Amino acid sequence: MEFALSAPSHKEPKENYKSGSAARGARAVTPLGWAPALLPPCKAALAARGGEAAERGQEDYFPAPQPSAMSDPITLNVGGKLYTTSLATLTSFPDSMLGAMFSGKMPTKRDSQGNCFIDRDGKVFRYILNFLRTSHLDLPEDFQEMGLLRREADFYQVQPLIEALQEKEVELSKAEKNAMLNITLNQRVQTVHFTVREAPQIYSLSSSSMEVFNANIFSTSCLFLKLLGSKLFYCSNGNLSSITSHLQDPNHLTLDWVANVEGLPEEEYTKQNLKRLWVVPANKQINSFQVFVEEVLKIALSDGFCIDSSHPHALDFMNNKIIRLIRYR
């Protein structure tokens, strides 16, 4: 009796191999080569930005370079200025935008020389890069671009640097000499008209009265106004934005906001350009002048200010429309 023996085949048929690869790809591959749903919200948002760029067909976006070692040098072109550093430095804060860019979780843009290109201010990036290296904020004594550096730190989302900058501004503010703070308050009632959807195709016109607040703030300490701007935020379009961008000049700030209106749909605030005011980190909405004065007073007293004994009278401080505080050093 004869038996026909054949060697076992270890070669997977092409059809099966392709179907297996497709199955594996469906589980693991996204437009960015990673799964944003498995990441924290901030990283998922960064992934979305990269995905949008890919969908637009921008050919100058590429996966982040992956050196063979964490110490291999990487050259960045930031606003036309070149910086050379290591992958370990750029990913030292994984939850930052830089951490996402250089860990392969977000595509990067390159210049004509193949360097990673970031269209931001190149001059102040040196301070951000030094912070990534040492986790310490080092600024020259005569540094005059704190506002710009704060915005850049916010763009790169290096949270420890943002906190260090806030501490630095408080420190600089306390180092200032005598200062005065003057606040003028105004309030009026305004009628707002809006539509209310009662059924899929049924709308009714409604109206309500709202309180509109205005505060004109003057201080001889520009650093105090920046400190105030880091605590007070406008709520507009469903997002919070610092009032720092509304500084008319380094010593003067004008605020306009409204209190919550009962029954007013959220989209109407955006449609009618009605801004509300919040104080952070307390996450408290300011719906009255009393709350506003209380919160500003907390910030001012922590910065060395005290109530001017000549105006207004201490007993009438909370009910006055002109408030003056002073700081002696």
Coordinates of C-alpha atoms in Angstrom, one line a residue:
M1 CA 0.0 0.0 0.0
E2 CA 1.4 3.3 -1.0
F3 CA 0.7 6.7 0.7
A4 CA 1.1 10.0 -1.0
L5 CA 2.6 12.5 1.5
S6 CA 2.7 16.2 0.8
A7 CA 4.6 18.8 2.8
P8 CA 2.5 21.0 5.0
S9 CA 2.2 24.5 3.6
H10 CA 3.0 27.5 5.8
K11 CA 2.0 30.0 3.1
E12 CA -1.3 31.7 3.8
P13 CA -3.5 32.1 0.7
K14 CA -3.4 35.7 -0.6
E15 CA -7.2 36.1 -0.2
N16 CA -7.1 35.0 3.5
Y17 CA -4.0 37.2 4.1
K18 CA -5.7 40.2 2.7
S19 CA -8.9 39.7 4.6
G20 CA -6.9 39.1 7.8
S21 CA -5.0 42.3 7.2
A22 CA -8.1 44.2 6.5
A23 CA -9.7 42.9 9.8
R24 CA -6.6 43.9 11.7
G25 CA -6.5 47.3 10.0
A26 CA -10.1 48.0 10.9
R27 CA -9.3 47.5 14.5
A28 CA -6.1 49.6 14.7
V29 CA -5.7 52.0 11.8
T30 CA -7.3 55.4 11.6
P31 CA -6.4 58.4 9.3
L32 CA -3.7 59.2 11.8
G33 CA -2.5 55.6 12.5
W34 CA -3.9 55.6 16.0
A35 CA -7.2 55.4 17.9
P36 CA -8.2 58.8 19.3
A37 CA -11.2 57.3 21.1
L38 CA -8.8 55.6 23.5
L39 CA -7.1 58.8 24.4
P40 CA -7.9 61.5 26.9
P41 CA -10.2 64.4 25.6
C42 CA -7.3 66.8 25.0
K43 CA -5.4 64.2 22.9
A44 CA -8.6 63.3 21.0
A45 CA -9.0 66.9 20.1
L46 CA -5.5 67.1 18.8
A47 CA -6.1 64.0 16.7
A48 CA -9.2 65.6 15.2
R49 CA -7.2 68.6 14.1
G50 CA -4.7 66.3 12.3
G51 CA -7.6 64.3 10.8
E52 CA -9.1 67.5 9.4
A53 CA -5.8 68.4 7.8
A54 CA -5.6 65.0 6.2
E55 CA -9.1 65.2 4.9
R56 CA -8.4 68.5 3.3
G57 CA -5.6 66.8 1.3
Q58 CA -2.8 69.0 2.6
E59 CA 0.3 67.4 1.2
D60 CA 2.7 69.1 3.5
Y61 CA 1.5 67.2 6.6
F62 CA 3.5 64.2 7.5
P63 CA 3.7 61.8 10.4
A64 CA 6.1 63.1 13.1
P65 CA 9.7 62.0 12.7
Q66 CA 10.7 59.0 14.8
P67 CA 14.4 59.0 15.6
S68 CA 16.0 55.7 16.4
A69 CA 16.7 56.9 19.9
M70 CA 15.1 59.3 22.3
S71 CA 18.3 61.4 22.3
D72 CA 18.7 61.7 18.6
P73 CA 18.5 65.4 17.5
I74 CA 15.4 66.9 15.9
T75 CA 15.5 70.3 14.2
L76 CA 12.4 72.5 14.5
N77 CA 11.5 75.6 12.4
V78 CA 9.4 77.8 14.6
G79 CA 8.3 80.9 12.8
G80 CA 11.5 80.9 10.8
K81 CA 13.9 80.3 13.8
L82 CA 15.6 76.9 14.0
Y83 CA 15.9 75.0 17.2
T84 CA 17.6 71.6 17.7
T85 CA 16.6 69.3 20.6
S86 CA 15.8 65.7 21.4
L87 CA 12.6 63.6 21.1
A88 CA 12.8 63.0 24.9
T89 CA 12.6 66.8 25.5
L90 CA 9.7 67.4 23.1
T91 CA 7.7 64.6 24.6
S92 CA 8.5 65.4 28.3
F93 CA 4.9 66.5 28.8
P94 CA 2.9 63.9 26.9
D95 CA -0.5 65.7 27.3
S96 CA 0.8 68.8 25.6
M97 CA 0.4 69.6 21.9
L98 CA 4.1 69.0 21.4
G99 CA 3.8 65.7 23.2
A100 CA 1.1 64.6 20.8
M101 CA 2.9 65.9 17.7
F102 CA 6.2 64.1 18.4
S103 CA 4.8 60.9 19.7
G104 CA 3.3 60.2 16.3
K105 CA -0.3 60.9 17.4
M106 CA -0.6 64.0 15.3
P107 CA 0.7 64.9 11.9
T108 CA 3.4 67.6 11.5
K109 CA 4.1 70.1 8.8
R110 CA 7.6 70.4 7.3
D111 CA 9.5 73.1 5.6
S112 CA 11.5 72.8 2.4
Q113 CA 14.5 71.4 4.2
G114 CA 12.5 68.7 5.9
N115 CA 12.5 70.3 9.3
C116 CA 9.3 70.1 11.4
F117 CA 7.6 73.5 10.9
I118 CA 5.4 75.2 13.5
D119 CA 3.8 78.5 12.5
R120 CA 4.2 80.3 15.8
D121 CA 6.4 83.0 17.4
G122 CA 10.0 81.7 17.1
K123 CA 11.5 84.2 19.5
V124 CA 9.7 83.2 22.7
F125 CA 9.8 79.5 21.8
R126 CA 13.3 79.4 23.5
Y127 CA 11.7 79.8 26.9
I128 CA 9.1 77.1 26.2
L129 CA 11.9 74.7 25.0
N130 CA 14.0 75.5 28.1
F131 CA 11.0 74.7 30.3
L132 CA 10.6 71.3 28.5
R133 CA 14.3 70.6 29.3
T134 CA 14.4 71.7 33.0
S135 CA 10.7 72.0 34.2
H136 CA 11.8 75.5 35.4
L137 CA 10.7 78.9 34.1
D138 CA 13.8 81.1 33.5
L139 CA 13.2 84.6 32.2
P140 CA 15.5 87.6 32.0
E141 CA 14.8 90.3 34.6
D142 CA 13.8 92.9 32.0
F143 CA 11.5 90.4 30.1
Q144 CA 8.6 92.5 28.6
E145 CA 6.6 89.9 26.6
M146 CA 4.8 88.0 29.3
G147 CA 1.5 88.3 27.5
L148 CA 2.9 86.8 24.3
L149 CA 4.6 84.0 26.2
R150 CA 1.4 83.2 28.0
R151 CA -0.5 82.9 24.7
E152 CA 2.2 80.6 23.3
A153 CA 2.2 78.4 26.4
D154 CA -1.6 78.1 26.0
F155 CA -1.3 77.2 22.3
Y156 CA 1.2 74.4 23.1
Q157 CA -0.9 73.4 26.1
V158 CA 2.1 72.8 28.5
Q159 CA 0.0 73.0 31.6
P160 CA 2.9 73.2 34.2
L161 CA 4.3 76.1 32.2
I162 CA 0.9 77.9 32.2
E163 CA 0.8 77.5 36.0
A164 CA 4.4 78.7 36.4
L165 CA 3.6 81.8 34.3
Q166 CA 0.6 82.6 36.6
E167 CA 2.8 82.3 39.7
K168 CA 5.5 84.5 38.0
E169 CA 2.9 87.2 37.3
V170 CA 1.8 87.2 40.9
E171 CA 5.4 87.4 42.0
L172 CA 6.1 90.3 39.7
S173 CA 2.9 92.1 40.8
K174 CA 3.8 91.8 44.4
A175 CA 7.3 93.3 43.6
E176 CA 5.7 96.5 42.3
K177 CA 5.7 99.6 44.3
N178 CA 2.6 101.7 45.4
A179 CA -0.4 101.3 43.2
M180 CA -4.0 102.5 42.9
L181 CA -7.1 100.6 41.7
N182 CA -10.2 102.5 40.7
I183 CA -13.5 100.7 39.6
T184 CA -16.6 102.5 38.2
L185 CA -19.7 100.4 38.0
N186 CA -22.8 100.9 35.9
Q187 CA -26.0 98.8 35.6
R188 CA -29.1 99.0 33.4
V189 CA -32.1 96.9 32.5
Q190 CA -32.6 95.9 28.9
T191 CA -35.5 94.0 27.2
V192 CA -34.4 91.0 25.0
H193 CA -36.7 89.4 22.4
F194 CA -36.3 85.8 21.3
T195 CA -38.2 82.9 19.8
V196 CA -39.1 79.7 21.6
R197 CA -39.7 76.5 19.8
E198 CA -42.8 74.9 21.2
A199 CA -43.2 72.1 18.7
P200 CA -41.3 70.8 15.6
Q201 CA -42.8 73.6 13.4
I202 CA -44.3 75.9 16.0
Y203 CA -42.4 78.9 17.3
S204 CA -43.6 81.7 19.6
L205 CA -42.1 85.2 20.2
S206 CA -41.1 85.9 23.8
S207 CA -39.3 88.7 25.6
S208 CA -37.7 89.1 29.0
S209 CA -35.8 91.8 31.0
M210 CA -32.1 91.3 31.6
E211 CA -29.5 93.1 33.7
V212 CA -26.6 94.5 31.8
F213 CA -23.4 95.4 33.7
N214 CA -20.5 97.6 32.9
A215 CA -17.2 98.0 34.8
N216 CA -14.5 100.4 34.0
I217 CA -11.3 99.4 35.8
F218 CA -8.2 101.6 36.0
S219 CA -5.0 100.6 37.8
T220 CA -1.5 102.1 37.9
S221 CA -0.3 98.4 38.1
C222 CA -0.6 96.8 34.7
L223 CA 0.5 93.5 36.3
F224 CA -2.5 93.5 38.5
L225 CA -4.8 93.9 35.5
K226 CA -3.1 90.9 33.9
L227 CA -3.6 89.0 37.1
L228 CA -7.3 90.0 37.1
G229 CA -7.5 88.9 33.5
S230 CA -6.2 85.4 34.4
K231 CA -9.2 85.0 36.8
L232 CA -12.1 86.5 34.9
F233 CA -13.5 84.9 31.7
Y234 CA -16.2 85.7 29.2
C235 CA -18.6 83.0 28.3
S236 CA -19.4 83.3 24.6
N237 CA -20.3 80.8 22.0
G238 CA -20.3 78.2 24.7
N239 CA -16.6 78.7 25.4
L240 CA -14.7 80.6 28.1
S241 CA -12.1 83.2 27.0
S242 CA -9.8 85.3 29.2
I243 CA -10.7 89.0 29.5
T244 CA -6.9 89.8 29.0
S245 CA -7.5 90.1 25.3
H246 CA -9.9 93.0 26.0
L247 CA -7.3 95.2 27.7
Q248 CA -7.6 98.6 25.9
D249 CA -4.2 99.6 27.3
P250 CA -1.9 98.2 30.0
N251 CA -3.7 100.2 32.7
H252 CA -7.3 100.2 31.6
L253 CA -9.9 97.5 31.3
T254 CA -13.6 97.8 30.3
L255 CA -16.0 94.8 31.0
D256 CA -19.5 94.4 29.6
W257 CA -21.7 91.4 30.5
V258 CA -25.2 90.2 31.2
A259 CA -26.8 88.1 33.9
N260 CA -28.6 84.9 33.1
V261 CA -32.0 85.4 31.5
E262 CA -34.7 83.0 32.6
G263 CA -36.1 81.1 29.6
L264 CA -33.5 82.4 27.1
P265 CA -32.2 79.5 25.0
E266 CA -28.5 79.1 25.0
E267 CA -28.1 79.8 21.3
E268 CA -29.7 83.2 21.7
Y269 CA -26.8 84.4 23.8
T270 CA -24.6 83.7 20.8
K271 CA -27.0 85.1 18.3
Q272 CA -27.4 88.4 20.2
N273 CA -23.8 88.6 21.2
L274 CA -24.6 88.5 24.9
K275 CA -21.5 87.7 27.0
R276 CA -21.7 86.3 30.6
L277 CA -18.8 86.6 33.1
W278 CA -17.2 83.9 35.1
V279 CA -14.5 83.7 37.7
V280 CA -12.1 80.8 37.8
P281 CA -10.9 78.5 39.3
A282 CA -14.1 78.9 41.5
N283 CA -16.2 78.4 38.3
K284 CA -18.7 80.9 39.5
Q285 CA -20.9 83.0 37.2
I286 CA -21.2 86.6 38.1
N287 CA -24.8 87.6 38.0
S288 CA -24.7 90.7 40.2
F289 CA -22.5 93.6 41.1
Q290 CA -22.2 92.4 44.6
V291 CA -20.6 89.1 43.4
F292 CA -18.4 91.0 41.1
V293 CA -17.1 93.3 43.8
E294 CA -16.6 90.4 46.2
E295 CA -14.5 88.4 43.6
V296 CA -12.4 91.5 42.6
L297 CA -11.8 92.3 46.2
K298 CA -10.5 88.8 46.9
I299 CA -8.0 89.1 44.0
A300 CA -7.0 92.7 44.9
L301 CA -6.5 91.9 48.7
S302 CA -4.4 88.9 47.8
D303 CA -2.2 91.2 45.7
G304 CA -1.6 93.7 48.6
F305 CA -4.3 96.2 48.0
C306 CA -6.5 97.6 50.8
I307 CA -9.6 99.8 50.9
D308 CA -9.0 103.5 50.6
S309 CA -10.2 104.9 53.9
S310 CA -11.3 108.2 52.2
H311 CA -13.6 106.8 49.5
P312 CA -15.9 105.1 49.8
H313 CA -16.8 104.7 53.5
A314 CA -16.1 101.2 54.7
L315 CA -19.7 100.6 55.7
D316 CA -21.0 101.5 52.2
F317 CA -18.2 99.8 50.2
M318 CA -20.4 97.1 48.7
N319 CA -23.2 99.5 47.6
N320 CA -21.0 102.1 46.0
K321 CA -20.6 102.6 42.3
I322 CA -17.1 104.0 42.5
I323 CA -14.6 101.8 44.4
R324 CA -11.0 102.7 45.1
L325 CA -8.3 100.5 46.5
I326 CA -4.7 101.4 47.2
R327 CA -1.4 99.5 47.8
Y328 CA 1.5 100.9 49.8
R329 CA 5.0 99.3 49.6

